Amino acid sequence: MPDLARRLAVARGDELADVVVEGGKVFSAFTREWLETEIAICDGYVAGLGEYAGKEVVHARGKYVVPGFVDAHMHLESSKLLVDEFARLVLPLGTTTVVADPHEIANVLGTDGVHWLADLADEVPLDIYFMASSCVPASKFESPRRALTAGDLEGLLARRRVIGLAEMMNYPGVIAGDPHELEKLALRSSHVDGHAPGVLGKELQAYAAAGIGSDHELSTLEEGRERLRAGMWVLIREASAARNLEALVPLVEEFGPGRLAFCTDDREPEHIAAEGHMNSIVCAAVEQGVAVEDALVMATLNPALWHGLGHLGALAPGFQADLLLLPDLESFEPELVLKRGQPVEEIPRPDVPDWVKNTVRVQSVANNDFQIPWEGGKARVIGLIEGQIVTEALEEELKIDDGLAVADPSRDLAKIAVVERHLGTGRIGLGFVRGFGSQRGAIASTIAHDAHNIVVVGVDDGDMARAVQRLAELGGGLCVIADRGVQAELPLPVAGLLSDAPLADVVKGSEACVAAAEALGCTFPAPFQMMAFLALSVVPKLKITDRGLIDVDRFQLVSLETD
Amino acid sequence: MPDLARRLAVARGDELADVVVEGGKVFSAFTREWLETEIAICDGYVAGLGEYAGKEVVHARGKYVVPGFVDAHMHLESSKLLVDEFARLVLPLGTTTVVADPHEIANVLGTDGVHWLADLADEVPLDIYFMASSCVPASKFESPRRALTAGDLEGLLARRRVIGLAEMMNYPGVIAGDPHELEKLALRSSHVDGHAPGVLGKELQAYAAAGIGSDHELSTLEEGRERLRAGMWVLIREASAARNLEALVPLVEEFGPGRLAFCTDDREPEHIAAEGHMNSIVCAAVEQGVAVEDALVMATLNPALWHGLGHLGALAPGFQADLLLLPDLESFEPELVLKRGQPVEEIPRPDVPDWVKNTVRVQSVANNDFQIPWEGGKARVIGLIEGQIVTEALEEELKIDDGLAVADPSRDLAKIAVVERHLGTGRIGLGFVRGFGSQRGAIASTIAHDAHNIVVVGVDDGDMARAVQRLAELGGGLCVIADRGVQAELPLPVAGLLSDAPLADVVKGSEACVAAAEALGCTFPAPFQMMAFLALSVVPKLKITDRGLIDVDRFQLVSLETD
């Protein structure tokens, strides 16, 4: 506990504050007023609002002073950045706290990886809270390095930074009363994030009755209304791929912002660098007609309330002094960010230990590993839909060459493979995908939700094999191969998910990969982002893992041949 | 944990609900809508809203179905009833949960008494949660049987039913940073009720900065605004004596009901029997222009939110099925109360053990114990103010008889004494009071906040002595004495605070005492209630304890003689 006696002396005016913020209009998240008051800060906490004297003065005349933004739900790994670089990126944008589900790293590095992330979080000024990843693997069709048990979660929940159970993606299991899922829920029944896209009616009642308290996967007003009535918080998501703000904004007018909060879920580094982070959601909400005060509450106090972070999300006595000076209420680009009452200083770079690298272990692959003997007939083909991670389940005749099914660029049919890469089992799932537009070569990535095996899409088996080899050499990342040669690559050596390089290098590498893919004919926007979701077996309709094609609606493995 | 698998099966519609409530308009505390839906109940919890079939059906056609009321702050002991009888009284009125500060019994019976109350609470269908009494004694001028230490509170907080720290009445100590108070706050810094009448400005900032999260002692809009801006919950109190609803109702319109909740604090049994409990506050709020939906939220979801009772205060999946059928939205008198999905059945009477009785231990008192040698000059006199527990500090010449200061009924000056009654020390504080109007005899009570020593007011020393003796014989209670004879009495044998008799007997005894007091000339309304607060050393201005007169503003013992 900080020195409460000193804080009280400052509040009473008996001692000088460390810092006084003076002259600004201070947003009260509780009353939604703009108060003309000073803020006295002591040991990183607000001691009092009123007239105070301090050792330092921050002049805020003409500025708006608001609490730092709290991201209600996100995955650090989507930024491809280590925690320190992520903090360097988002703190100046006004995000001072994030609640992260570390399930990407948990799929690769187990609970050890989560503990390592949490240790890193201790070293950065950004407040990072974790939810214990409830669904590793996301389904029985996925192959992480190891599955997390209820016992693993119990251990994670014992850590101070781990405050609840992360998104319960196995919603069919929860609704059906699967004992394994109920065992997890029993660990922390009062604070569990949800994940239930499209679930309505009695199934939603069951999901809420299980104690799931939020959802961020909804995209319609009907879903929003049902969730609010069921007592769930609605976390309005604006990710890089899935963007739900526009569809859900009417909920604010209909019911008030009381049980609504904003979250970023998955934001790519390019996206954050170009558009911003939580501040861009506030900005977009206001542009779409939400009152500034409501938008701010949804980005500050409300996420803190849902997560029981009683010292965050507001500027009032006893709250942590995370605050932003805004020159206006339109751009929401902070002119100054105080974290625990201080400007953010240089954030040290952490040592990255060997054990979090070198996670890519594959058997030697060759052209013939990607061969598909085929005698004709219709095949199941994954069909991409722009702007969605849901896919179509197509049925197509395949081009046959010497008894083998092959890619057919003229009909935009590429081959897709998922190669198990944690244990070197040699397990490979094979299929076809339509929508990328690629004419030659192959693109591959070790980011492939949620198990993060290697996903590779190509029109040439040799280039596909080379891509997998190259990712194994890099220890993970993205790459583009043509004529057996590397056209572009982004190394992600940490768990095959994260770079240990600065943001600029990551963005540059990422952009180079996209440009190289385009040079191979790829016409799908953000192709690596899309490809990363083709292995996610809990989002409809047709997906692929190292175990083969998954009919998500039937929730079973299916053959390449149609029934 | 209840059988979650079965609850989910009911929610899905795969199993019959235990009970279905059908045909009513169901209040959603989250969206403030009236939903035309059925409610499926399983094992005492709401399984789902929608169309369901059940083993039993509760017909609610034309009725309003609302969550049971949650009292945000109260003292069970004010009802003078044992827990079972209190439950019999308030459950039919719609109060299904109370959050109680057991500080009356804690002053008399220490932590043992609190544990005993909590054990009794296990046996009644009313949900009773406790806050650990933070200020026993209320100040150093009061003499409970023993003081509670931070260690005592730590032990109490380990109990499931004890959910936070009760009203921090020693607000001067908290604001000043008294290490003993800070030690208590460190035990449960996130959930502490406040008590800070009239505190404003920097002092309020300090009180809030200490982590105090609510207040129920405010009586002005200015106090309300400052508390809300400081992040505190405002608990609007309608007690028997202190009634703040009318003054604070404008806060609802100004800021919305988001951080407001209702509480009864101290309600006498007569008051509850005649006017109701939480339902009467909802009724009065609506009469005063508050929207029905807002009033309901302040009586249901909001108190549950403040206290972190995530399963209470709403009708939604996973919430406890405490619900009321209301025939209209004006009287708020429930036609049916379901507690955990069932009508309330016969509540068993508990055994009352000997150790909670026989708490009154006084030395033999005689006339001369109440004698005050006096040589003339002005004396400090407590002046009653109708409708308030604050008193005036008067200065009066005293009537002298044979070298002794005596009561002077012609000038409405009665003698008042507080007799230590826990340890039989013989300590007696003596003074004078104006306002009761008594012409003869004496009235006495073992209810004397907060230490609950014996308070006696009389115009005759012999009758005062007899009153004290009589209360010792009864083991506590109220009595009215004239000419050495008992005119009326109400035995309160449990800790000298509670009856083990039914409500009707308690009300009858209480009314008889008031009538007998009136027969002795007493003109002050509810004289015993007023007398009970004259020993409370933390409410201004002039009070009296067994240690003597207290100038509360100066917070020190003062002599009878003026300075």
PDB file of C-alpha atoms in Angstrom, chain B residues 5-179:
ATOM      1  CA  ALA B   5     -25.161 -28.248 -15.287  1.00  0.00           C
ATOM      2  CA  ARG B   6     -28.823 -28.515 -14.343  1.00  0.00           C
ATOM      3  CA  ARG B   7     -29.277 -24.755 -14.457  1.00  0.00           C
ATOM      4  CA  LEU B   8     -27.866 -24.716 -17.977  1.00  0.00           C
ATOM      5  CA  ALA B   9     -30.129 -27.590 -19.041  1.00  0.00           C
ATOM      6  CA  VAL B  10     -33.116 -25.583 -17.817  1.00  0.00           C
ATOM      7  CA  ALA B  11     -31.818 -22.467 -19.572  1.00  0.00           C
ATOM      8  CA  ARG B  12     -31.505 -24.391 -22.831  1.00  0.00           C
ATOM      9  CA  GLY B  13     -35.039 -25.684 -22.405  1.00  0.00           C
ATOM     10  CA  ASP B  14     -33.831 -29.292 -22.150  1.00  0.00           C
ATOM     11  CA  GLU B  15     -35.141 -29.741 -18.606  1.00  0.00           C
ATOM     12  CA  LEU B  16     -38.256 -28.446 -16.889  1.00  0.00           C
ATOM     13  CA  ALA B  17     -37.717 -25.431 -14.688  1.00  0.00           C
ATOM     14  CA  ASP B  18     -38.631 -25.752 -11.016  1.00  0.00           C
ATOM     15  CA  VAL B  19     -40.825 -22.680 -11.338  1.00  0.00           C
ATOM     16  CA  VAL B  20     -41.846 -20.520 -14.250  1.00  0.00           C
ATOM     17  CA  VAL B  21     -43.199 -17.026 -13.643  1.00  0.00           C
ATOM     18  CA  GLU B  22     -45.447 -16.267 -16.571  1.00  0.00           C
ATOM     19  CA  GLY B  23     -47.515 -13.427 -17.903  1.00  0.00           C
ATOM     20  CA  GLY B  24     -45.949 -10.544 -16.012  1.00  0.00           C
ATOM     21  CA  LYS B  25     -44.053  -7.465 -17.071  1.00  0.00           C
ATOM     22  CA  VAL B  26     -40.522  -8.178 -15.929  1.00  0.00           C
ATOM     23  CA  PHE B  27     -38.271  -5.301 -14.945  1.00  0.00           C
ATOM     24  CA  SER B  28     -34.780  -5.362 -16.422  1.00  0.00           C
ATOM     25  CA  ALA B  29     -32.558  -3.455 -14.028  1.00  0.00           C
ATOM     26  CA  PHE B  30     -29.910  -3.312 -16.757  1.00  0.00           C
ATOM     27  CA  THR B  31     -31.936  -1.838 -19.590  1.00  0.00           C
ATOM     28  CA  ARG B  32     -34.793  -0.313 -17.543  1.00  0.00           C
ATOM     29  CA  GLU B  33     -37.292  -2.002 -19.788  1.00  0.00           C
ATOM     30  CA  TRP B  34     -40.430  -3.892 -18.845  1.00  0.00           C
ATOM     31  CA  LEU B  35     -40.021  -7.168 -20.687  1.00  0.00           C
ATOM     32  CA  GLU B  36     -42.971  -9.378 -21.547  1.00  0.00           C
ATOM     33  CA  THR B  37     -41.216 -12.610 -20.806  1.00  0.00           C
ATOM     34  CA  GLU B  38     -41.357 -15.667 -18.648  1.00  0.00           C
ATOM     35  CA  ILE B  39     -38.743 -16.384 -16.022  1.00  0.00           C
ATOM     36  CA  ALA B  40     -37.406 -19.908 -15.615  1.00  0.00           C
ATOM     37  CA  ILE B  41     -36.106 -20.667 -12.132  1.00  0.00           C
ATOM     38  CA  CYS B  42     -33.851 -23.570 -11.206  1.00  0.00           C
ATOM     39  CA  ASP B  43     -32.475 -24.313  -7.738  1.00  0.00           C
ATOM     40  CA  GLY B  44     -33.314 -20.794  -6.616  1.00  0.00           C
ATOM     41  CA  TYR B  45     -31.568 -19.035  -9.486  1.00  0.00           C
ATOM     42  CA  VAL B  46     -32.879 -17.516 -12.660  1.00  0.00           C
ATOM     43  CA  ALA B  47     -31.954 -19.913 -15.458  1.00  0.00           C
ATOM     44  CA  GLY B  48     -33.342 -17.854 -18.312  1.00  0.00           C
ATOM     45  CA  LEU B  49     -35.803 -15.306 -19.604  1.00  0.00           C
ATOM     46  CA  GLY B  50     -37.921 -16.461 -22.539  1.00  0.00           C
ATOM     47  CA  GLU B  51     -40.557 -19.108 -23.140  1.00  0.00           C
ATOM     48  CA  TYR B  52     -40.159 -21.947 -20.689  1.00  0.00           C
ATOM     49  CA  ALA B  53     -42.065 -24.817 -19.152  1.00  0.00           C
ATOM     50  CA  GLY B  54     -41.847 -25.582 -15.454  1.00  0.00           C
ATOM     51  CA  LYS B  55     -43.017 -28.005 -12.799  1.00  0.00           C
ATOM     52  CA  GLU B  56     -44.768 -25.107 -11.102  1.00  0.00           C
ATOM     53  CA  VAL B  57     -46.176 -21.973 -12.645  1.00  0.00           C
ATOM     54  CA  VAL B  58     -46.593 -18.623 -10.933  1.00  0.00           C
ATOM     55  CA  HIS B  59     -49.201 -16.589 -12.759  1.00  0.00           C
ATOM     56  CA  ALA B  60     -48.260 -12.962 -12.990  1.00  0.00           C
ATOM     57  CA  ARG B  61     -50.635 -11.741 -15.667  1.00  0.00           C
ATOM     58  CA  GLY B  62     -51.213  -8.041 -15.189  1.00  0.00           C
ATOM     59  CA  LYS B  63     -48.517  -7.834 -12.523  1.00  0.00           C
ATOM     60  CA  TYR B  64     -45.127  -6.214 -12.464  1.00  0.00           C
ATOM     61  CA  VAL B  65     -42.248  -8.506 -11.611  1.00  0.00           C
ATOM     62  CA  VAL B  66     -39.257  -6.771 -10.028  1.00  0.00           C
ATOM     63  CA  PRO B  67     -36.122  -7.913  -8.198  1.00  0.00           C
ATOM     64  CA  GLY B  68     -36.279  -8.113  -4.417  1.00  0.00           C
ATOM     65  CA  PHE B  69     -35.099  -4.984  -2.598  1.00  0.00           C
ATOM     66  CA  VAL B  70     -31.556  -4.758  -1.286  1.00  0.00           C
ATOM     67  CA  ASP B  71     -31.018  -2.470   1.710  1.00  0.00           C
ATOM     68  CA  ALA B  72     -27.626  -0.836   1.162  1.00  0.00           C
ATOM     69  CA  HIS B  73     -26.952  -0.031   4.818  1.00  0.00           C
ATOM     70  CA  MET B  74     -28.778  -0.779   8.018  1.00  0.00           C
ATOM     71  CA  HIS B  75     -28.483  -1.907  11.613  1.00  0.00           C
ATOM     72  CA  LEU B  76     -30.590  -4.963  12.418  1.00  0.00           C
ATOM     73  CA  GLU B  77     -30.614  -3.997  16.088  1.00  0.00           C
ATOM     74  CA  SER B  78     -32.734  -0.901  15.467  1.00  0.00           C
ATOM     75  CA  SER B  79     -35.662  -3.189  14.808  1.00  0.00           C
ATOM     76  CA  LYS B  80     -35.309  -4.537  18.373  1.00  0.00           C
ATOM     77  CA  LEU B  81     -36.111  -7.921  16.820  1.00  0.00           C
ATOM     78  CA  LEU B  82     -34.178 -11.103  16.561  1.00  0.00           C
ATOM     79  CA  VAL B  83     -33.065 -11.940  13.063  1.00  0.00           C
ATOM     80  CA  ASP B  84     -35.855 -14.456  12.448  1.00  0.00           C
ATOM     81  CA  GLU B  85     -38.579 -12.039  13.476  1.00  0.00           C
ATOM     82  CA  PHE B  86     -36.984  -9.262  11.456  1.00  0.00           C
ATOM     83  CA  ALA B  87     -37.042 -11.566   8.417  1.00  0.00           C
ATOM     84  CA  ARG B  88     -40.721 -12.351   9.057  1.00  0.00           C
ATOM     85  CA  LEU B  89     -41.396  -8.629   9.096  1.00  0.00           C
ATOM     86  CA  VAL B  90     -39.489  -7.374   6.058  1.00  0.00           C
ATOM     87  CA  LEU B  91     -39.612 -10.262   3.572  1.00  0.00           C
ATOM     88  CA  PRO B  92     -43.331  -9.749   2.899  1.00  0.00           C
ATOM     89  CA  LEU B  93     -42.545  -6.072   2.336  1.00  0.00           C
ATOM     90  CA  GLY B  94     -40.162  -7.032  -0.459  1.00  0.00           C
ATOM     91  CA  THR B  95     -36.789  -6.617   1.248  1.00  0.00           C
ATOM     92  CA  THR B  96     -34.918  -9.788   0.337  1.00  0.00           C
ATOM     93  CA  THR B  97     -31.369  -8.713   1.202  1.00  0.00           C
ATOM     94  CA  VAL B  98     -29.875  -6.368   3.786  1.00  0.00           C
ATOM     95  CA  VAL B  99     -26.307  -5.246   4.311  1.00  0.00           C
ATOM     96  CA  ALA B 100     -26.028  -4.801   8.057  1.00  0.00           C
ATOM     97  CA  ASP B 101     -23.496  -3.137  10.284  1.00  0.00           C
ATOM     98  CA  PRO B 102     -23.741  -5.070  13.573  1.00  0.00           C
ATOM     99  CA  HIS B 103     -22.047  -2.391  15.618  1.00  0.00           C
ATOM    100  CA  GLU B 104     -24.732  -2.226  18.324  1.00  0.00           C
ATOM    101  CA  ILE B 105     -24.309  -5.835  19.303  1.00  0.00           C
ATOM    102  CA  ALA B 106     -20.542  -5.534  18.779  1.00  0.00           C
ATOM    103  CA  ASN B 107     -20.415  -2.843  21.455  1.00  0.00           C
ATOM    104  CA  VAL B 108     -22.146  -5.170  23.907  1.00  0.00           C
ATOM    105  CA  LEU B 109     -20.955  -8.647  22.914  1.00  0.00           C
ATOM    106  CA  GLY B 110     -17.808  -8.036  20.883  1.00  0.00           C
ATOM    107  CA  THR B 111     -16.875 -10.205  17.928  1.00  0.00           C
ATOM    108  CA  ASP B 112     -18.635 -13.126  19.597  1.00  0.00           C
ATOM    109  CA  GLY B 113     -21.895 -11.249  19.230  1.00  0.00           C
ATOM    110  CA  VAL B 114     -21.263 -10.582  15.563  1.00  0.00           C
ATOM    111  CA  HIS B 115     -20.465 -14.241  14.930  1.00  0.00           C
ATOM    112  CA  TRP B 116     -23.642 -15.210  16.742  1.00  0.00           C
ATOM    113  CA  LEU B 117     -25.705 -12.846  14.578  1.00  0.00           C
ATOM    114  CA  ALA B 118     -24.016 -14.225  11.467  1.00  0.00           C
ATOM    115  CA  ASP B 119     -24.809 -17.774  12.585  1.00  0.00           C
ATOM    116  CA  LEU B 120     -28.448 -16.791  13.049  1.00  0.00           C
ATOM    117  CA  ALA B 121     -28.390 -15.262   9.591  1.00  0.00           C
ATOM    118  CA  ASP B 122     -27.558 -18.702   8.187  1.00  0.00           C
ATOM    119  CA  GLU B 123     -30.936 -19.941   9.421  1.00  0.00           C
ATOM    120  CA  VAL B 124     -33.244 -17.404   7.794  1.00  0.00           C
ATOM    121  CA  PRO B 125     -34.302 -17.029   4.171  1.00  0.00           C
ATOM    122  CA  LEU B 126     -33.534 -13.292   4.213  1.00  0.00           C
ATOM    123  CA  ASP B 127     -30.038 -12.690   2.831  1.00  0.00           C
ATOM    124  CA  ILE B 128     -28.102 -10.843   5.503  1.00  0.00           C
ATOM    125  CA  TYR B 129     -24.609  -9.641   4.676  1.00  0.00           C
ATOM    126  CA  PHE B 130     -22.487  -7.906   7.271  1.00  0.00           C
ATOM    127  CA  MET B 131     -19.920  -5.172   7.163  1.00  0.00           C
ATOM    128  CA  ALA B 132     -17.297  -5.462   9.894  1.00  0.00           C
ATOM    129  CA  SER B 133     -17.979  -2.747  12.450  1.00  0.00           C
ATOM    130  CA  SER B 134     -15.078  -0.367  12.073  1.00  0.00           C
ATOM    131  CA  CYS B 135     -15.627   1.926  15.038  1.00  0.00           C
ATOM    132  CA  VAL B 136     -16.233   0.111  18.323  1.00  0.00           C
ATOM    133  CA  PRO B 137     -16.181   2.330  20.318  1.00  0.00           C
ATOM    134  CA  ALA B 138     -17.400   5.238  18.255  1.00  0.00           C
ATOM    135  CA  SER B 139     -14.901   7.398  20.135  1.00  0.00           C
ATOM    136  CA  LYS B 140     -12.582   7.237  23.115  1.00  0.00           C
ATOM    137  CA  PHE B 141     -15.304   8.847  25.232  1.00  0.00           C
ATOM    138  CA  GLU B 142     -17.524   5.797  24.999  1.00  0.00           C
ATOM    139  CA  SER B 143     -17.288   2.556  26.986  1.00  0.00           C
ATOM    140  CA  PRO B 144     -18.360  -0.573  25.152  1.00  0.00           C
ATOM    141  CA  ARG B 145     -17.634  -3.892  26.824  1.00  0.00           C
ATOM    142  CA  ARG B 146     -14.451  -3.984  24.823  1.00  0.00           C
ATOM    143  CA  ALA B 147     -12.963  -2.190  21.841  1.00  0.00           C
ATOM    144  CA  LEU B 148     -12.584  -3.991  18.508  1.00  0.00           C
ATOM    145  CA  THR B 149      -9.069  -3.971  17.107  1.00  0.00           C
ATOM    146  CA  ALA B 150      -7.897  -4.208  13.518  1.00  0.00           C
ATOM    147  CA  GLY B 151      -7.113  -7.837  14.312  1.00  0.00           C
ATOM    148  CA  ASP B 152     -10.707  -8.429  15.414  1.00  0.00           C
ATOM    149  CA  LEU B 153     -11.896  -6.959  12.134  1.00  0.00           C
ATOM    150  CA  GLU B 154      -9.491  -9.129  10.182  1.00  0.00           C
ATOM    151  CA  GLY B 155     -11.078 -12.170  11.779  1.00  0.00           C
ATOM    152  CA  LEU B 156     -14.602 -10.989  11.034  1.00  0.00           C
ATOM    153  CA  LEU B 157     -13.725 -10.239   7.430  1.00  0.00           C
ATOM    154  CA  ALA B 158     -12.690 -13.854   6.968  1.00  0.00           C
ATOM    155  CA  ARG B 159     -16.336 -14.891   7.233  1.00  0.00           C
ATOM    156  CA  ARG B 160     -18.215 -15.413   4.011  1.00  0.00           C
ATOM    157  CA  ARG B 161     -21.092 -13.162   5.074  1.00  0.00           C
ATOM    158  CA  VAL B 162     -18.804 -10.299   6.044  1.00  0.00           C
ATOM    159  CA  ILE B 163     -18.118  -8.401   2.857  1.00  0.00           C
ATOM    160  CA  GLY B 164     -16.428  -5.143   3.811  1.00  0.00           C
ATOM    161  CA  LEU B 165     -15.707  -2.558   6.436  1.00  0.00           C
ATOM    162  CA  ALA B 166     -18.717  -0.834   7.981  1.00  0.00           C
ATOM    163  CA  GLU B 167     -19.278   2.882   8.274  1.00  0.00           C
ATOM    164  CA  MET B 168     -16.062   4.663   9.217  1.00  0.00           C
ATOM    165  CA  MET B 169     -17.657   6.887  11.829  1.00  0.00           C
ATOM    166  CA  ASN B 170     -14.360   8.187  13.076  1.00  0.00           C
ATOM    167  CA  TYR B 171     -14.125  10.509  10.116  1.00  0.00           C
ATOM    168  CA  PRO B 172     -11.983  13.025  11.973  1.00  0.00           C
ATOM    169  CA  GLY B 173      -9.532  10.219  12.678  1.00  0.00           C
ATOM    170  CA  VAL B 174      -9.494   9.029   9.076  1.00  0.00           C
ATOM    171  CA  ILE B 175      -9.077  12.526   7.687  1.00  0.00           C
ATOM    172  CA  ALA B 176      -6.281  13.239  10.167  1.00  0.00           C
ATOM    173  CA  GLY B 177      -4.543   9.996   9.183  1.00  0.00           C
ATOM    174  CA  ASP B 178      -4.822   8.302  12.584  1.00  0.00           C
ATOM    175  CA  PRO B 179      -2.640   5.178  12.234  1.00  0.00           C
TER     176      PRO B 179
END
